[in-house]
Coordinates of C-alpha atoms in Angstrom, one line a residue:
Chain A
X148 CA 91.0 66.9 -58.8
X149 CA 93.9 66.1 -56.5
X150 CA 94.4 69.8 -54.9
X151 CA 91.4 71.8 -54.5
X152 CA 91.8 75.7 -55.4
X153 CA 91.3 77.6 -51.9
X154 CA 91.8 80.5 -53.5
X155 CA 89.5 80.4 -56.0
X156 CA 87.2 78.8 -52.9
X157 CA 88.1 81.9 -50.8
X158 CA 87.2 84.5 -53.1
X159 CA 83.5 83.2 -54.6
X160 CA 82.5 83.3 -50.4
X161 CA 81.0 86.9 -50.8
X162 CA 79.2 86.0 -53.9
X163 CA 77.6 82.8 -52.8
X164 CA 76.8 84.7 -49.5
X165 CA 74.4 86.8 -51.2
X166 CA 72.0 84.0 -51.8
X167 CA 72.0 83.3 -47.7
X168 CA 69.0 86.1 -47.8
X169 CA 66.7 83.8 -50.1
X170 CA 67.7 81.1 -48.6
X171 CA 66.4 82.2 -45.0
X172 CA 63.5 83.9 -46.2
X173 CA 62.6 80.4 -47.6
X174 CA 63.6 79.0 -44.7
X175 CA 61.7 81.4 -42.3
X176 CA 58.8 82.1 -43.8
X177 CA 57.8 78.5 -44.2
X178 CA 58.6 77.9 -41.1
X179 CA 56.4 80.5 -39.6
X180 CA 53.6 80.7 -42.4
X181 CA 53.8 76.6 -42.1
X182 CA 53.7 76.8 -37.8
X183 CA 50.6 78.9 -38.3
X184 CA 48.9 76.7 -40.7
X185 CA 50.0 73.8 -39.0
X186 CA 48.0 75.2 -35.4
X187 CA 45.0 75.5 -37.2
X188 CA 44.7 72.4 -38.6
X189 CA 46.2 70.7 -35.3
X190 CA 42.9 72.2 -33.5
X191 CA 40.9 70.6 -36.1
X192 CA 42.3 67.4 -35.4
X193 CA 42.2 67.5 -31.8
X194 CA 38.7 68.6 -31.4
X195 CA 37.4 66.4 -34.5
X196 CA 35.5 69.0 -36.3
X197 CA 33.5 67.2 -38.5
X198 CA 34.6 67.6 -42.3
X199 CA 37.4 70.0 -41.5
X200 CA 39.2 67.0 -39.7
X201 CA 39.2 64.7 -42.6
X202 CA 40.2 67.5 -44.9
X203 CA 43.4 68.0 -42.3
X204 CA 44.2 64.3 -42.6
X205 CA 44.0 64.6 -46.6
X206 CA 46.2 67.6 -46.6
X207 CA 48.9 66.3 -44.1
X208 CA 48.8 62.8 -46.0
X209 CA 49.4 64.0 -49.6
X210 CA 51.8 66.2 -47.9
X211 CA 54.3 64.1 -45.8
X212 CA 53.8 61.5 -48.7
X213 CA 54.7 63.6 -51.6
X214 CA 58.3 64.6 -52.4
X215 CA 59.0 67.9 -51.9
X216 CA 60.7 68.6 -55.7
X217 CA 57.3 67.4 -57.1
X218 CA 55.6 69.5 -55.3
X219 CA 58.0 72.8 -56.2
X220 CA 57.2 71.7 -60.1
X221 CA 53.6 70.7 -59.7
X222 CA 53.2 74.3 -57.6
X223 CA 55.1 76.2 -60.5
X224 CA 53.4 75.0 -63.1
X225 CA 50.1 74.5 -62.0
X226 CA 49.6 78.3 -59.6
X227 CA 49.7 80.0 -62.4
X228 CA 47.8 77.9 -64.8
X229 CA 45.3 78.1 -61.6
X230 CA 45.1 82.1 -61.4
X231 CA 44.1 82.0 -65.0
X232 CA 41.5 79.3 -65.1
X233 CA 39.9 81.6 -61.9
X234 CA 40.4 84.8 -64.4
X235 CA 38.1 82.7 -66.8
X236 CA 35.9 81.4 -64.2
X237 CA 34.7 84.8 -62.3
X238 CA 35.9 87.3 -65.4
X239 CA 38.8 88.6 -62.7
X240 CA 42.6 90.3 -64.4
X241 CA 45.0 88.8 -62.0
X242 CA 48.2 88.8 -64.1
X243 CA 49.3 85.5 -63.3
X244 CA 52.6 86.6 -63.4
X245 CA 52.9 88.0 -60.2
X246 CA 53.4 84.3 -59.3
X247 CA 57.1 85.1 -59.5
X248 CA 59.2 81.5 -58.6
X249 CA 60.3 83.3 -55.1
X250 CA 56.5 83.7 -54.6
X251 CA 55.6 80.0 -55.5
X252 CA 58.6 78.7 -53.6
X253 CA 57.5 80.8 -50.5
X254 CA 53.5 78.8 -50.9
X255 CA 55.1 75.6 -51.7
X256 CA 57.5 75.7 -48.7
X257 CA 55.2 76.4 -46.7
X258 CA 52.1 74.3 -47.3
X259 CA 54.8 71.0 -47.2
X260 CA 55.8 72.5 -43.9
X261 CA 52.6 72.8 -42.5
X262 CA 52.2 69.5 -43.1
X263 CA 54.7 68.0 -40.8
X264 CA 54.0 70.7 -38.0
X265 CA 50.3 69.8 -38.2
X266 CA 51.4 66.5 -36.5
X267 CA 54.0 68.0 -34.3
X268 CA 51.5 70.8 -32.9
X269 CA 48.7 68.5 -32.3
X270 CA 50.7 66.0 -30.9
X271 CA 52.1 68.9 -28.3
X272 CA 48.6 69.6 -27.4
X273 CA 47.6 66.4 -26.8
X274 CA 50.3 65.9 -24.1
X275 CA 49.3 68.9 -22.2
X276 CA 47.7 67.4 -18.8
X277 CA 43.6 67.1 -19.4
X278 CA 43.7 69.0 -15.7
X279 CA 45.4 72.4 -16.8
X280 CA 42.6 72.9 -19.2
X281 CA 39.8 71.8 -16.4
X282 CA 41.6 73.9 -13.7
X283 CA 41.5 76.9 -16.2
X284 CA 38.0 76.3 -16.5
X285 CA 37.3 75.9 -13.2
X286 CA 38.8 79.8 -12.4
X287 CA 36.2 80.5 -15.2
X288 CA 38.2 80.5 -18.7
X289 CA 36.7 80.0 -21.6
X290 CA 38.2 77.1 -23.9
X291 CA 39.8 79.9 -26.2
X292 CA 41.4 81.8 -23.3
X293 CA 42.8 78.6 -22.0
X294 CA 44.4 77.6 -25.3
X295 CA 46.1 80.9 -25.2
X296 CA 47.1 81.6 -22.3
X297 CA 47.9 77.9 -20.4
X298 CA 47.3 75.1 -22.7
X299 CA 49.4 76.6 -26.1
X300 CA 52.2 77.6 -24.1
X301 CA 52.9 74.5 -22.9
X302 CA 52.4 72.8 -25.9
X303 CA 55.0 75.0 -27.3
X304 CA 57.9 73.9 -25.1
X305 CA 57.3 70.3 -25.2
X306 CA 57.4 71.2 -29.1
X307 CA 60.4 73.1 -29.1
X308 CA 63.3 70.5 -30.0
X309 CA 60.6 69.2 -32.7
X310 CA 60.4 72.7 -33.9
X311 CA 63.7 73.1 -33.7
X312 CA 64.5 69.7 -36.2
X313 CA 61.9 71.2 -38.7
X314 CA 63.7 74.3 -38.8
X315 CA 66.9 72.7 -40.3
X316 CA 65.2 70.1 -41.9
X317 CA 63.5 73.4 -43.9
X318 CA 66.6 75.1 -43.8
X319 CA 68.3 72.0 -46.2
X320 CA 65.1 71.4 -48.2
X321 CA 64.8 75.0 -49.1
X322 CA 68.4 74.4 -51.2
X323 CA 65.7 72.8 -53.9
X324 CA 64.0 75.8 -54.5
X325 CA 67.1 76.3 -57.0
X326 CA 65.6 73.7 -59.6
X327 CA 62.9 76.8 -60.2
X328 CA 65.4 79.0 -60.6
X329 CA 65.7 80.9 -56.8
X330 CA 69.3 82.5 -56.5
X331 CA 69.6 81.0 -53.2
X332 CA 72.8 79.7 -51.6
X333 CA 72.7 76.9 -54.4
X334 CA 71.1 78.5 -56.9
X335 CA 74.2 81.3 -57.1
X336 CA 76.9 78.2 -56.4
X337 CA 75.7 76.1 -59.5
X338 CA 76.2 79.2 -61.3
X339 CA 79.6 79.5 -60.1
X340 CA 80.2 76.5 -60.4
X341 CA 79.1 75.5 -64.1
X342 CA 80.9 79.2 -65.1
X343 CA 84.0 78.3 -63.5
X344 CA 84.6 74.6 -63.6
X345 CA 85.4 74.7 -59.7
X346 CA 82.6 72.6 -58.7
X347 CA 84.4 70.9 -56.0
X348 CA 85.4 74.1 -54.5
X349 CA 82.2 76.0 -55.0
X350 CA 79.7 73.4 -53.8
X351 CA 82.2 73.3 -50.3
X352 CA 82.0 77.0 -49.6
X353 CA 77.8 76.0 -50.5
X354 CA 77.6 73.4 -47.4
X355 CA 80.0 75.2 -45.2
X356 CA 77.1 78.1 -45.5
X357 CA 74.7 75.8 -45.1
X358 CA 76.4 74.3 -41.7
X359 CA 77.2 77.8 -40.3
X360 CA 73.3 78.4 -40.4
X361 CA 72.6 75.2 -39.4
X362 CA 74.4 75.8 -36.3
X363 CA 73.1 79.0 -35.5
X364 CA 69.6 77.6 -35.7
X365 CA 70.6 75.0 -33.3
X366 CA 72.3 77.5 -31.1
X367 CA 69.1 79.7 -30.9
X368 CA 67.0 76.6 -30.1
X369 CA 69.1 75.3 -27.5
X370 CA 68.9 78.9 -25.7
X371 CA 65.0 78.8 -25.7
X372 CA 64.8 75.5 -24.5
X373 CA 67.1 76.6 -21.6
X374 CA 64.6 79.5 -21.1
X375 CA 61.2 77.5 -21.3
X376 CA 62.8 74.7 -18.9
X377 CA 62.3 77.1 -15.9
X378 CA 58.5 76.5 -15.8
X379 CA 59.5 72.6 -15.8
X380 CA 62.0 72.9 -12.8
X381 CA 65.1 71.8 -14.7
X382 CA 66.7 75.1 -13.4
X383 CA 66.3 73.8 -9.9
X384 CA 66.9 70.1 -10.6
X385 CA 70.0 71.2 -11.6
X386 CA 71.1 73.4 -8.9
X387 CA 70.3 70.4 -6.4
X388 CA 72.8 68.3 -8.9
X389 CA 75.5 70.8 -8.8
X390 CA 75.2 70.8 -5.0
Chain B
X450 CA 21.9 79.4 -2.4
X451 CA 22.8 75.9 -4.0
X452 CA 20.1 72.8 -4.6
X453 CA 20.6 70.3 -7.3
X454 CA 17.7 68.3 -8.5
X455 CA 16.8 64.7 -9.6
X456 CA 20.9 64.8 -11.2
X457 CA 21.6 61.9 -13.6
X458 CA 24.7 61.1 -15.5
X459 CA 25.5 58.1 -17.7
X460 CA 28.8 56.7 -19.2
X461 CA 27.6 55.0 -21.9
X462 CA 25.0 52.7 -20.9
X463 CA 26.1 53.0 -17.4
X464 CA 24.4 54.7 -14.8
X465 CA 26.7 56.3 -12.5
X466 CA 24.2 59.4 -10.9
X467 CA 20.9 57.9 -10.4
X468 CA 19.0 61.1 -9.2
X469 CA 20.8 63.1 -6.8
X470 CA 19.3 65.6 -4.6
X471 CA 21.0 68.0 -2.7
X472 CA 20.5 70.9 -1.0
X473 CA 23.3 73.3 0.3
X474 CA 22.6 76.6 2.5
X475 CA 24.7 79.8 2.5
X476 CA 27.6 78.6 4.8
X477 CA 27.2 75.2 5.0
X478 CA 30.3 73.1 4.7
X479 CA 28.7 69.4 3.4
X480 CA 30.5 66.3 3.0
X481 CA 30.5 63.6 0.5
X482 CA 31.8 60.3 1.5
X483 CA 31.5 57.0 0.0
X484 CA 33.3 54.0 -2.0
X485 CA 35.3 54.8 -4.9
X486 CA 33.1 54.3 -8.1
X487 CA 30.1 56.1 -6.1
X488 CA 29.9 58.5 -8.5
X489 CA 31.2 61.2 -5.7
X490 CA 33.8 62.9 -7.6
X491 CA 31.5 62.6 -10.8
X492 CA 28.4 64.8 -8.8
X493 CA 31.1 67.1 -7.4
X494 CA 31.9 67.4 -11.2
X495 CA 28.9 67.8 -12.5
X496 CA 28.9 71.0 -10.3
X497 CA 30.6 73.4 -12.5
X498 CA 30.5 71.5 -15.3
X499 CA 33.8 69.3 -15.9
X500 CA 31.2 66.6 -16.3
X501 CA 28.3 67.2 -18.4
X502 CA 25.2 65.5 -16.9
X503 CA 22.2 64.3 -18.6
X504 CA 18.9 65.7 -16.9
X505 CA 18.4 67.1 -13.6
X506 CA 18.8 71.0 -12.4
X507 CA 22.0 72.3 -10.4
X508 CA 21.3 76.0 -9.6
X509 CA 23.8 78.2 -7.7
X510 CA 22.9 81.7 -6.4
X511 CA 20.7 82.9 -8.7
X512 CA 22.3 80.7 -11.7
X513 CA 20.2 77.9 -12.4
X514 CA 20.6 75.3 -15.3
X515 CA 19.0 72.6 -17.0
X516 CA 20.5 69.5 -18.3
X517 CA 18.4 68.7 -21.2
X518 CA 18.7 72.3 -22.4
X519 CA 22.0 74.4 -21.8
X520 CA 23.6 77.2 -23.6
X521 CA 27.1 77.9 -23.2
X522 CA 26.6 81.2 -21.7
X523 CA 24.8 79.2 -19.2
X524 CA 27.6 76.8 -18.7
X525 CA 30.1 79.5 -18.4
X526 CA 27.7 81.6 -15.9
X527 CA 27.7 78.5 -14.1
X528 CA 31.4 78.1 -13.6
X529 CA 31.9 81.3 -12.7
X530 CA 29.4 80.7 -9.2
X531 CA 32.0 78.3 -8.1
X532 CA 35.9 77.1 -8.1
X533 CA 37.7 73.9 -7.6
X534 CA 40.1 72.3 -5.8
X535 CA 41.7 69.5 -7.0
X536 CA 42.9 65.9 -5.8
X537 CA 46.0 66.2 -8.5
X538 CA 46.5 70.1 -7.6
X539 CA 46.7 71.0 -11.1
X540 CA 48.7 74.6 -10.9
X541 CA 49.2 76.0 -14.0
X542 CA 52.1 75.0 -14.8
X543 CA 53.4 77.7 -16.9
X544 CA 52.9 80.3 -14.0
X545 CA 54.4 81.0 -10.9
X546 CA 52.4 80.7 -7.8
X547 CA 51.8 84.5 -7.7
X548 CA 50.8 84.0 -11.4
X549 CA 48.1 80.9 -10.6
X550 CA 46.0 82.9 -8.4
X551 CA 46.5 86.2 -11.0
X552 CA 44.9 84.3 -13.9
X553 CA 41.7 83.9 -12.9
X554 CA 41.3 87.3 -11.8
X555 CA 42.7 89.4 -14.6
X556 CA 41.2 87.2 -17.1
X557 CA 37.6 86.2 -15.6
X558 CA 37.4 89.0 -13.6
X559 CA 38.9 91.6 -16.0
X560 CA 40.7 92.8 -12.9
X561 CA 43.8 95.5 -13.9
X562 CA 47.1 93.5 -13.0
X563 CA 47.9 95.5 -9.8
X564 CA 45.0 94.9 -8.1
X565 CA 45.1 91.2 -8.7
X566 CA 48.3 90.9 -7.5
X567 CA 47.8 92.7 -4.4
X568 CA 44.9 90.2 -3.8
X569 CA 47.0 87.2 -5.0
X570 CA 49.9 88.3 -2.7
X571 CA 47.0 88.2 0.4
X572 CA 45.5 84.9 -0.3
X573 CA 49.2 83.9 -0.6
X574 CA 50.0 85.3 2.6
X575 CA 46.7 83.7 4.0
X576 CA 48.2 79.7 3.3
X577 CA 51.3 80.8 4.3
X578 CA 52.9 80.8 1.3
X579 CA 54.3 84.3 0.9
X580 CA 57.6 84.1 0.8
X581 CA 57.1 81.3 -2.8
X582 CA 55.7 83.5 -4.6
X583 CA 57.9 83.4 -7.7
X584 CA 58.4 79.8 -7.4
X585 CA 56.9 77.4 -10.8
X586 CA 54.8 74.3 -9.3
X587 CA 57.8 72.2 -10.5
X588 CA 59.1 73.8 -7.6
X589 CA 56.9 73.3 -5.3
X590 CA 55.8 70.2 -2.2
X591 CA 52.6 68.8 -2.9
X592 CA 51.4 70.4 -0.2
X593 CA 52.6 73.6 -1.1
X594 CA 50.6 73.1 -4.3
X595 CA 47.9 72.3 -2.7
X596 CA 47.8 75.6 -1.0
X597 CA 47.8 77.5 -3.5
X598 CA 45.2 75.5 -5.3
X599 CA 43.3 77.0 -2.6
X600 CA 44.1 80.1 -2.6
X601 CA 43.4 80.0 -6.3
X602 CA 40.1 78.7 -5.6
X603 CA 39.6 81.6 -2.4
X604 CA 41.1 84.4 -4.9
X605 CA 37.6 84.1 -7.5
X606 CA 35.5 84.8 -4.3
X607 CA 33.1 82.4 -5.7
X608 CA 29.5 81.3 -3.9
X609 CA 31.0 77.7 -3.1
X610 CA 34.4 75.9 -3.2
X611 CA 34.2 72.4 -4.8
X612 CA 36.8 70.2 -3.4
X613 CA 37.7 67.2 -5.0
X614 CA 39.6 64.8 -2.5
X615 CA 42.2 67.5 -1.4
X616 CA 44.5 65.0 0.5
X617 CA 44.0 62.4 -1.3
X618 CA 47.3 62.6 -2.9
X619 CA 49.7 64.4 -0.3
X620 CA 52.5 62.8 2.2
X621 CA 50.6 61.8 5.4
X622 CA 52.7 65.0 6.7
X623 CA 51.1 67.8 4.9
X624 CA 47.2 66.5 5.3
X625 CA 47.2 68.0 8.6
X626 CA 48.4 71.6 7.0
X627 CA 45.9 71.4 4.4
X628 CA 42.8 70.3 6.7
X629 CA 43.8 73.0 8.5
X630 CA 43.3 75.5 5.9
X631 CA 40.0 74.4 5.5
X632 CA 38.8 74.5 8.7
X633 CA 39.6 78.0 9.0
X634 CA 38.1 78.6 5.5
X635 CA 35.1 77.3 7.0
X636 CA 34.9 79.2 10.2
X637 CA 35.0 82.1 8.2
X638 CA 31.4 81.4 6.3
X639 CA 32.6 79.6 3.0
X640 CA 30.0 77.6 1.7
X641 CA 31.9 74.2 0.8
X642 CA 31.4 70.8 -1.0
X643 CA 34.1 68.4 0.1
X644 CA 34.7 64.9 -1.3
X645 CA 36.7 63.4 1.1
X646 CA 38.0 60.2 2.9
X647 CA 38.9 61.9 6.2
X648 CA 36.2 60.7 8.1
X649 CA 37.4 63.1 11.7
X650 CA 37.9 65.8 9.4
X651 CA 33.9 65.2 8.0
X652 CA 32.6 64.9 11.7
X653 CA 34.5 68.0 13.1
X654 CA 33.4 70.8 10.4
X655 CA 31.1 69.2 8.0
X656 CA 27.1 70.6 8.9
X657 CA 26.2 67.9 6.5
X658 CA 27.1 64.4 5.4
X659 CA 25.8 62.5 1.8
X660 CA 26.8 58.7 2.1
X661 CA 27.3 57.6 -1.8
X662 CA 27.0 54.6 -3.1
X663 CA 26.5 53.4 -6.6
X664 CA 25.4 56.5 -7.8
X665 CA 23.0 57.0 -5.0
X666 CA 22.4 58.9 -2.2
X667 CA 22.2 56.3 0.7
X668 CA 22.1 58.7 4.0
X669 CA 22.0 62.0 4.3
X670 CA 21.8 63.8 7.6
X671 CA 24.7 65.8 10.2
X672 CA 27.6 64.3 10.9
X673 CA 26.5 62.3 14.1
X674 CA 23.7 60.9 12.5
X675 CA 25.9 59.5 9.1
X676 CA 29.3 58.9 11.0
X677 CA 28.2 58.2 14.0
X678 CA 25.1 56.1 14.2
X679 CA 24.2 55.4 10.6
X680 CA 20.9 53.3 9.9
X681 CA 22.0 51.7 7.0
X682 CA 23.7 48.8 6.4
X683 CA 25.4 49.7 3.6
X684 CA 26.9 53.0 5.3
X685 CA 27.5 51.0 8.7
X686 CA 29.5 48.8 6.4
X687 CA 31.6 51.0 4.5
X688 CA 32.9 53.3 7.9
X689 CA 33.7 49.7 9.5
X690 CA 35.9 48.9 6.7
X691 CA 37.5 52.5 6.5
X692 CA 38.0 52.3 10.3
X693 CA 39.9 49.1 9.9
X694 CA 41.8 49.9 7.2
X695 CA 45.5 50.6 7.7
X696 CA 47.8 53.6 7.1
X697 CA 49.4 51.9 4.6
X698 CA 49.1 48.8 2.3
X699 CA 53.0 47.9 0.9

C-alpha cells in the first residue's frame, strides 16, 4: 500500500480510455434526450395544462426522490419484463432482448435527467420578463413563434450554468451504469482492477479521466456563457470596467 | 376605422372598464388621460388583446371582434391591425436593434430577410438611430430604447399605434426626444391611441381627449374643451392636481 505502482498506473491509461466513449454517450445522450423531455414537461407546468401538469409533477417527484441505482435495477429488470407483458397484451414479437443494458442505461439516464431539467427549464422560463412575450405579440407573434424565437432563447442563457452543473452531475452519475454491466470508464477499471490487484492505482487513472472530462465540460460551458452574455451587456459592462 | 363598444373588463369581482365607448377616425391622434387605477392602460390593452375583456365589441379596419365569442384567429387578426408601444420599452432582448424591428416583419409578415432589413435600417434612420444598429438593448439609453420601440411599432405599418405611457419611465432629458417623434409620426397621418401624463403634449397634437376615471369615461371632447375648460368636477380636479404637482418627489 505504501508506494503506488505508476507504471503499472501508466500503462492500463489506454485501456480504461476506451470506456470514455460509453461513458459520454451516457453522459450526452441523457443530457440531451433528458433537456428535450425536460422542455416539454416544463411547458406543461408553466401553462397548467390540466391533467398533463399533475402527471409532470408525479414524474419529476418520483424522479428527483428516487435514487438513481434503483432506478438502473428497477429499469433493467422491469423494461424487459414490460416488452413481454405488451407481446402478451396486443399479440406483438418484440424480442425483448434488444433491451441490451447500454440501451436501458441510455432510457434510465435519461428519464432521471429529465427530471431535474424539468425544474431547471421551467424555472428559466418563468424568469423571462412577462413583456418580451406581450411585445412579441404585439408585432403579431403567435405564442409558439414567440417561445422559439424570443422567449426560449432567453430562457436558455439564464439556464446555462444550471445546464452546465447537470451536465457533470450526469457525467459522475453515469459511472453507475457499471453495476449493469456497461464497460464504461468504471466498468473497464473494476475489471482491471479486480484482475490485477492494483486497485489503488486503477481506480486513480478512473477519476483522473473522470476530472479531465469534467473540466472540459466546464471549459465549454464557460465559453457559451461568454457568448450568450453579449445580449445581456456584460461585454460592454466590462469594457467600461477595464477603462 | 376604429370604434369600441359598451367595453367591460373585470379582475375578479372588480370592475375596472365599466362600458367604454370610443370612437377613433382614420388619422386621429386621441388621448387618454386620467388617475392611475382608471383603467387607462387596461382599455389601451384591451385593444390588441394583452387584456382579455369580458363583453363589448373593439373593431379595427375591417376586423371586428366580440368579447363573449372570440376565436383565436380572431384574436390574432386583431393584433395584427395594430402595434404597441410600451411604458417599460420591452426590446427584445435577445436581438439587436436592427433585429427588433426585423422580427415582426420576417415572421408576421413573412417578409424575405433583405427586404426587412432595408425597411428596419429606414425606420432606424427615421428615430435617428442608424448608426446603433448592432447594439443589444443592454446597450442602449432608455431613450434610445424607446425609439426603437417605435420604430418597431412604425415598421408593421399597422392601422393604429397603441401607446402605453411612452415617457413615463425615461430621464426628464429624453421625454422631449421622444414627444418629438410622435408629433412627427402624427403630422404624417398615423392614427394614434396615447395614454399619457403629458398634459402640453395632449393639447398640442391630440384631436381627441377621454378623461378616465374609475373605469369610466368622464369627458370626452378636443383638447380645449377636456384640458382647457373641462365641465366636470372630477376632471377639473384631477388637471389642478397634475398642474400643481412637482417635477420631482425625493
Amino acid at each position: 500500500m505504501a508506494n503506488i505502482d505508476f507504471r503499472f498506473a501508466l500503462e492500463q491509461v489506454p485501456e480504461i480510455l476506451k470506456g470514455v466513449p460509453y461513458t459520454l454517450l451516457v453522459t450526452l445522450v441523457a443530457m440531451l434526450v433528458g433537456l428535450i423531455i425536460g422542455t416539454i414537461l416544463a411547458f406543461f407546468r408553466v401553462y397548467r395544462t390540466p391533467v398533463l401538469n399533475q402527471l409532470a409533477i408525479l414524474f419529476v417527484s418520483f424522479f428527483r426522490g428516487t435514487p438513481l441505482i434503483v432506478q438502473l435495477f428497477v429499469f433493467f429488470y422491469g423494461l424487459p419484463r414490460f416488452i413481454m407483458y405488451l407481446n402478451d397484451l396486443f399479440g406483438w414479437n418484440i424480442n425483448p432482448d434488444f433491451m441490451s443494458p447500454l440501451v436501458i442505461a441510455l432510457i434510465a439516464y435519461s428519464i432521471n435527467s429529465a427530471s431535474y431539467l424539468t425544474e431547471v427549464v421551467r424555472s428559466a422560463i418563468l424568469s423571462v420578463d412577462k413583456g418580451q412575450l406581450e411585445a412579441a405579440k404585439s408585432v403579431g407573434m403567435t405564442t409558439v413563434q414567440a417561445m422559439r424565437r424570443i422567449i426560449l432563447p432567453q430562457a436558455f442563457v439564464t439556464a446555462l450554468p444550471n445546464l452546465g452543473n447537470q451536465l457533470i452531475i450526469l457525467l459522475k452519475a453515469s459511472a453507475l451504469a457499471f453495476t449493469i454491466g456497461i464497460m464504461d470508464v468504471l466498468g473497464i477499471a473494476r475489471m482491471i482492477a479486480n484482475d490485477g490487484y492494483h486497485f489503488l492505482e486503477t481506480y486513480l487513472v478512473a477519476a483522473l479521466i473522470y476530472w479531465l472530462l469534467a473540466i472540459i465540460f466546464e471549459m465549454v460551458f464557460s465559453k457559451m456563457e461568454q457568448r450568450s452574455n453579449t445580449f445581456k451587456g456584460n461585454v460592454e459592462r466590462k469594457a467600461k470596467a477595464a477603462i | 376605422m376604429l370604434s369600441v363598444t359598451n367595453l367591460h373588463k373585470y379582475y375578479g369581482d372588480t370592475h375596472v372598464l365599466k362600458g367604454i365607448d370610443v370612437e377613433v377616425a382614420q388619422g386621429e391622434v386621441l388621448a387618454i388621460i386620467g388617475p392611475s387605477g382608471s383603467g387607462k392602460t387596461t382599455f389601451l390593452r384591451c385593444m390588441n388583446y394583452l387584456e382579455t375583456p369580458n363583453r363589448g365589441k373593439i373593431s379595427i379596419n375591417h376586423v371586428t371582434i366580440d368579447a363573449e365569442n372570440t376565436t383565436k384567429k380572431q384574436i390574432h387578426q386583431l393584433r395584427q391591425q395594430s402595434s404597441m408601444v410600451f411604458q417599460q420599452y420591452h426590446l427584445f432582448k435577445n436581438k439587436t436593434a436592427i433585429e427588433n424591428i426585423m422580427e415582426g416583419l420576417i415572421i408576421t409578415k413573412k417578409m424575405p430577410n433583405r427586404k426587412a432589413e432595408e425597411l428596419a435600417l429606414s425606420y432606424l434612420e427615421r428615430v435617428g438611430l442608424k448608426e446603433r444598429r448592432d447594439a443589444y438593448p443592454s446597450q442602449l439609453s432608455g431613450g434610445q430604447e424607446q425609439r426603437i420601440g417605435i420604430a418597431r411599432a412604425l415598421a408593421m405599418n399597422p392601422a393604429v399605434i397603441l401607446f402605453d405611457e411612452p415617457t413615463s419611465a425615461l430621464d426628464p432629458e429624453n421625454v422631449g426626444d421622444i414627444l418629438a417623434i410622435m408629433r412627427d409620426i402624427a403630422n404624417q397621418g398615423m392614427t394614434m391611441i396615447i395614454v399619457t401624463h403629458e398634459i402640453e403634449f395632449a393639447r398640442n397634437v391630440a384631436d381627441q381627449v377621454i378623461f378616465m376615471d374609475q373605469g369610466e369615461i368622464v369627458e370626452k371632447g378636443t383638447p380645449e374643451e377636456v384640458l382647457v375648460h373641462p365641465t366636470y368636477e372630477r376632471t377639473k380636479r384631477f388637471l389642478r392636481r397634475l398642474h400643481q404637482e412637482p417635477d420631482f418627489i425625493i
